[in-house]
Every structure is written in C-alpha cells, then in structure tokens.
Amino acid sequence: MENNQPIIIKRVKRFGGGHHGGAWKIAFADFATAMMAFFLVLWLMSSATP
C-alpha cells in the first residue's frame, strides 16, 4: 500500500543572541579608567612639588 501523503518538515529558525545591552559596561569601564588615570596624575603632581 502506497503512502501518497507529503512529508512536512517544520524547521525552527534560531536567531543569534545578539547584543544584550552590555555596551554601557564597556563605556563605563573606559570612563572609570580615564578618571583613575586623571586623579593619579593629579596626585603625582601634588606629591612631586614641594
């Protein structure tokens, strides 16, 4: 007995994770590093001058 019904294959499309809103962490880390370097320079200048 032949089975003439078509075979249906459902494929689920999987999308990548993408960005999860972590860009602010990198921007904040850059800002914190710049502020640390700025205050380090201020501290070194104040301790170097008599």
N, CA and C atoms as an extended XYZ file, in Angstrom:
150
Properties=species:S:1:pos:R:3:atomname:S:1:resname:S:1:resid:I:1 pbc="F F F"
N         0.838       -1.178        0.000 N   MET     1
C         0.000        0.000        0.000 CA  MET     1
C         0.882        1.240        0.000 C   MET     1
N         0.667        2.102       -0.961 N   GLU     2
C         1.486        3.312       -1.083 CA  GLU     2
C         0.931        4.416       -0.205 C   GLU     2
N         1.891        5.198        0.363 N   ASN     3
C         1.519        6.342        1.182 CA  ASN     3
C         1.802        7.599        0.368 C   ASN     3
N         0.768        8.241       -0.169 N   ASN     4
C         0.937        9.394       -1.047 CA  ASN     4
C         0.875       10.733       -0.317 C   ASN     4
N         0.855       10.726        0.984 N   GLN     5
C         0.813       11.981        1.726 CA  GLN     5
C         2.195       12.627        1.717 C   GLN     5
N         2.227       13.948        1.523 N   PRO     6
C         3.533       14.628        1.522 CA  PRO     6
C         4.132       14.668        2.933 C   PRO     6
N         5.431       14.621        2.971 N   ILE     7
C         6.146       14.713        4.242 CA  ILE     7
C         6.403       16.189        4.534 C   ILE     7
N         5.938       16.658        5.667 N   ILE     8
C         6.099       18.058        6.057 CA  ILE     8
C         7.158       18.130        7.154 C   ILE     8
N         8.197       18.905        6.883 N   ILE     9
C         9.273       19.088        7.862 CA  ILE     9
C         9.239       20.541        8.330 C   ILE     9
N         8.988       20.745        9.606 N   LYS    10
C         8.983       22.097       10.166 CA  LYS    10
C        10.367       22.391       10.721 C   LYS    10
N        10.937       23.494       10.270 N   ARG    11
C        12.258       23.896       10.743 CA  ARG    11
C        12.123       25.156       11.580 C   ARG    11
N        12.686       25.099       12.746 N   VAL    12
C        12.646       26.246       13.643 CA  VAL    12
C        13.871       27.096       13.366 C   VAL    12
N        13.625       28.388       13.052 N   LYS    13
C        14.746       29.290       12.804 CA  LYS    13
C        15.296       29.763       14.141 C   LYS    13
N        16.571       29.584       14.313 N   ARG    14
C        17.223       30.023       15.544 CA  ARG    14
C        18.049       31.259       15.246 C   ARG    14
N        17.738       32.300       15.965 N   PHE    15
C        18.468       33.549       15.786 CA  PHE    15
C        19.572       33.628       16.826 C   PHE    15
N        20.624       34.357       16.484 N   GLY    16
C        21.737       34.526       17.405 CA  GLY    16
C        21.325       35.353       18.608 C   GLY    16
N        22.146       35.293       19.633 N   GLY    17
C        21.846       36.022       20.854 CA  GLY    17
C        21.834       37.520       20.658 C   GLY    17
N        22.729       38.012       19.807 N   GLY    18
C        22.784       39.447       19.573 CA  GLY    18
C        23.357       40.183       20.773 C   GLY    18
N        23.105       41.481       20.811 N   HIS    19
C        23.609       42.293       21.909 CA  HIS    19
C        22.614       42.255       23.060 C   HIS    19
N        23.140       42.161       24.248 N   HIS    20
C        22.285       42.105       25.425 CA  HIS    20
C        22.403       43.366       26.256 C   HIS    20
N        22.678       44.476       25.631 N   GLY    21
C        22.745       45.728       26.358 CA  GLY    21
C        23.973       45.850       27.231 C   GLY    21
N        25.083       45.286       26.815 N   GLY    22
C        26.295       45.345       27.612 CA  GLY    22
C        27.258       46.432       27.186 C   GLY    22
N        26.855       47.262       26.223 N   ALA    23
C        27.757       48.311       25.737 CA  ALA    23
C        28.023       49.359       26.804 C   ALA    23
N        27.066       49.590       27.693 N   TRP    24
C        27.267       50.600       28.731 CA  TRP    24
C        28.365       50.179       29.693 C   TRP    24
N        28.559       48.887       29.871 N   LYS    25
C        29.605       48.410       30.782 CA  LYS    25
C        30.985       48.767       30.246 C   LYS    25
N        31.170       48.637       28.949 N   ILE    26
C        32.459       48.972       28.341 CA  ILE    26
C        32.685       50.470       28.395 C   ILE    26
N        31.631       51.244       28.113 N   ALA    27
C        31.753       52.699       28.179 CA  ALA    27
C        32.051       53.156       29.602 C   ALA    27
N        31.402       52.549       30.572 N   PHE    28
C        31.643       52.918       31.969 CA  PHE    28
C        33.045       52.514       32.406 C   PHE    28
N        33.531       51.373       31.944 N   ALA    29
C        34.888       50.945       32.284 CA  ALA    29
C        35.918       51.897       31.686 C   ALA    29
N        35.691       52.355       30.461 N   ASP    30
C        36.588       53.343       29.851 CA  ASP    30
C        36.578       54.650       30.636 C   ASP    30
N        35.395       55.091       31.045 N   PHE    31
C        35.275       56.324       31.823 CA  PHE    31
C        35.971       56.185       33.178 C   PHE    31
N        35.761       55.061       33.851 N   ALA    32
C        36.384       54.850       35.158 CA  ALA    32
C        37.903       54.791       35.038 C   ALA    32
N        38.408       54.173       33.981 N   THR    33
C        39.853       54.112       33.765 CA  THR    33
C        40.425       55.499       33.509 C   THR    33
N        39.718       56.300       32.718 N   ALA    34
C        40.179       57.663       32.448 CA  ALA    34
C        40.172       58.507       33.716 C   ALA    34
N        39.139       58.365       34.536 N   MET    35
C        39.079       59.125       35.791 CA  MET    35
C        40.180       58.689       36.748 C   MET    35
N        40.456       57.395       36.816 N   MET    36
C        41.525       56.899       37.677 CA  MET    36
C        42.867       57.459       37.222 C   MET    36
N        43.108       57.459       35.913 N   ALA    37
C        44.368       57.995       35.395 CA  ALA    37
C        44.477       59.492       35.671 C   ALA    37
N        43.371       60.225       35.530 N   PHE    38
C        43.371       61.664       35.788 CA  PHE    38
C        43.707       61.960       37.247 C   PHE    38
N        43.077       61.268       38.182 N   PHE    39
C        43.349       61.512       39.596 CA  PHE    39
C        44.733       61.006       40.000 C   PHE    39
N        45.221       59.992       39.336 N   LEU    40
C        46.587       59.534       39.597 CA  LEU    40
C        47.590       60.601       39.174 C   LEU    40
N        47.368       61.218       38.029 N   VAL    41
C        48.248       62.301       37.573 CA  VAL    41
C        48.166       63.487       38.527 C   VAL    41
N        46.955       63.841       38.967 N   LEU    42
C        46.819       64.931       39.935 CA  LEU    42
C        47.564       64.623       41.229 C   LEU    42
N        47.444       63.400       41.717 N   TRP    43
C        48.105       63.002       42.957 CA  TRP    43
C        49.627       63.030       42.795 C   TRP    43
N        50.123       62.548       41.655 N   LEU    44
C        51.567       62.556       41.420 CA  LEU    44
C        52.102       63.976       41.303 C   LEU    44
N        51.340       64.856       40.674 N   MET    45
C        51.782       66.249       40.556 CA  MET    45
C        51.794       66.948       41.912 C   MET    45
N        50.829       66.649       42.745 N   SER    46
C        50.790       67.305       44.053 CA  SER    46
C        51.866       66.762       44.981 C   SER    46
N        52.225       65.507       44.835 N   SER    47
C        53.260       64.950       45.711 CA  SER    47
C        54.662       65.269       45.201 C   SER    47
N        54.817       65.591       43.921 N   ALA    48
C        56.140       65.877       43.360 CA  ALA    48
C        56.576       67.308       43.657 C   ALA    48
N        55.634       68.242       43.735 N   THR    49
C        56.004       69.637       44.003 CA  THR    49
C        56.078       69.873       45.508 C   THR    49
N        57.125       70.566       45.965 N   PRO    50
C        57.274       70.764       47.421 CA  PRO    50
C        56.292       71.749       48.000 C   PRO    50
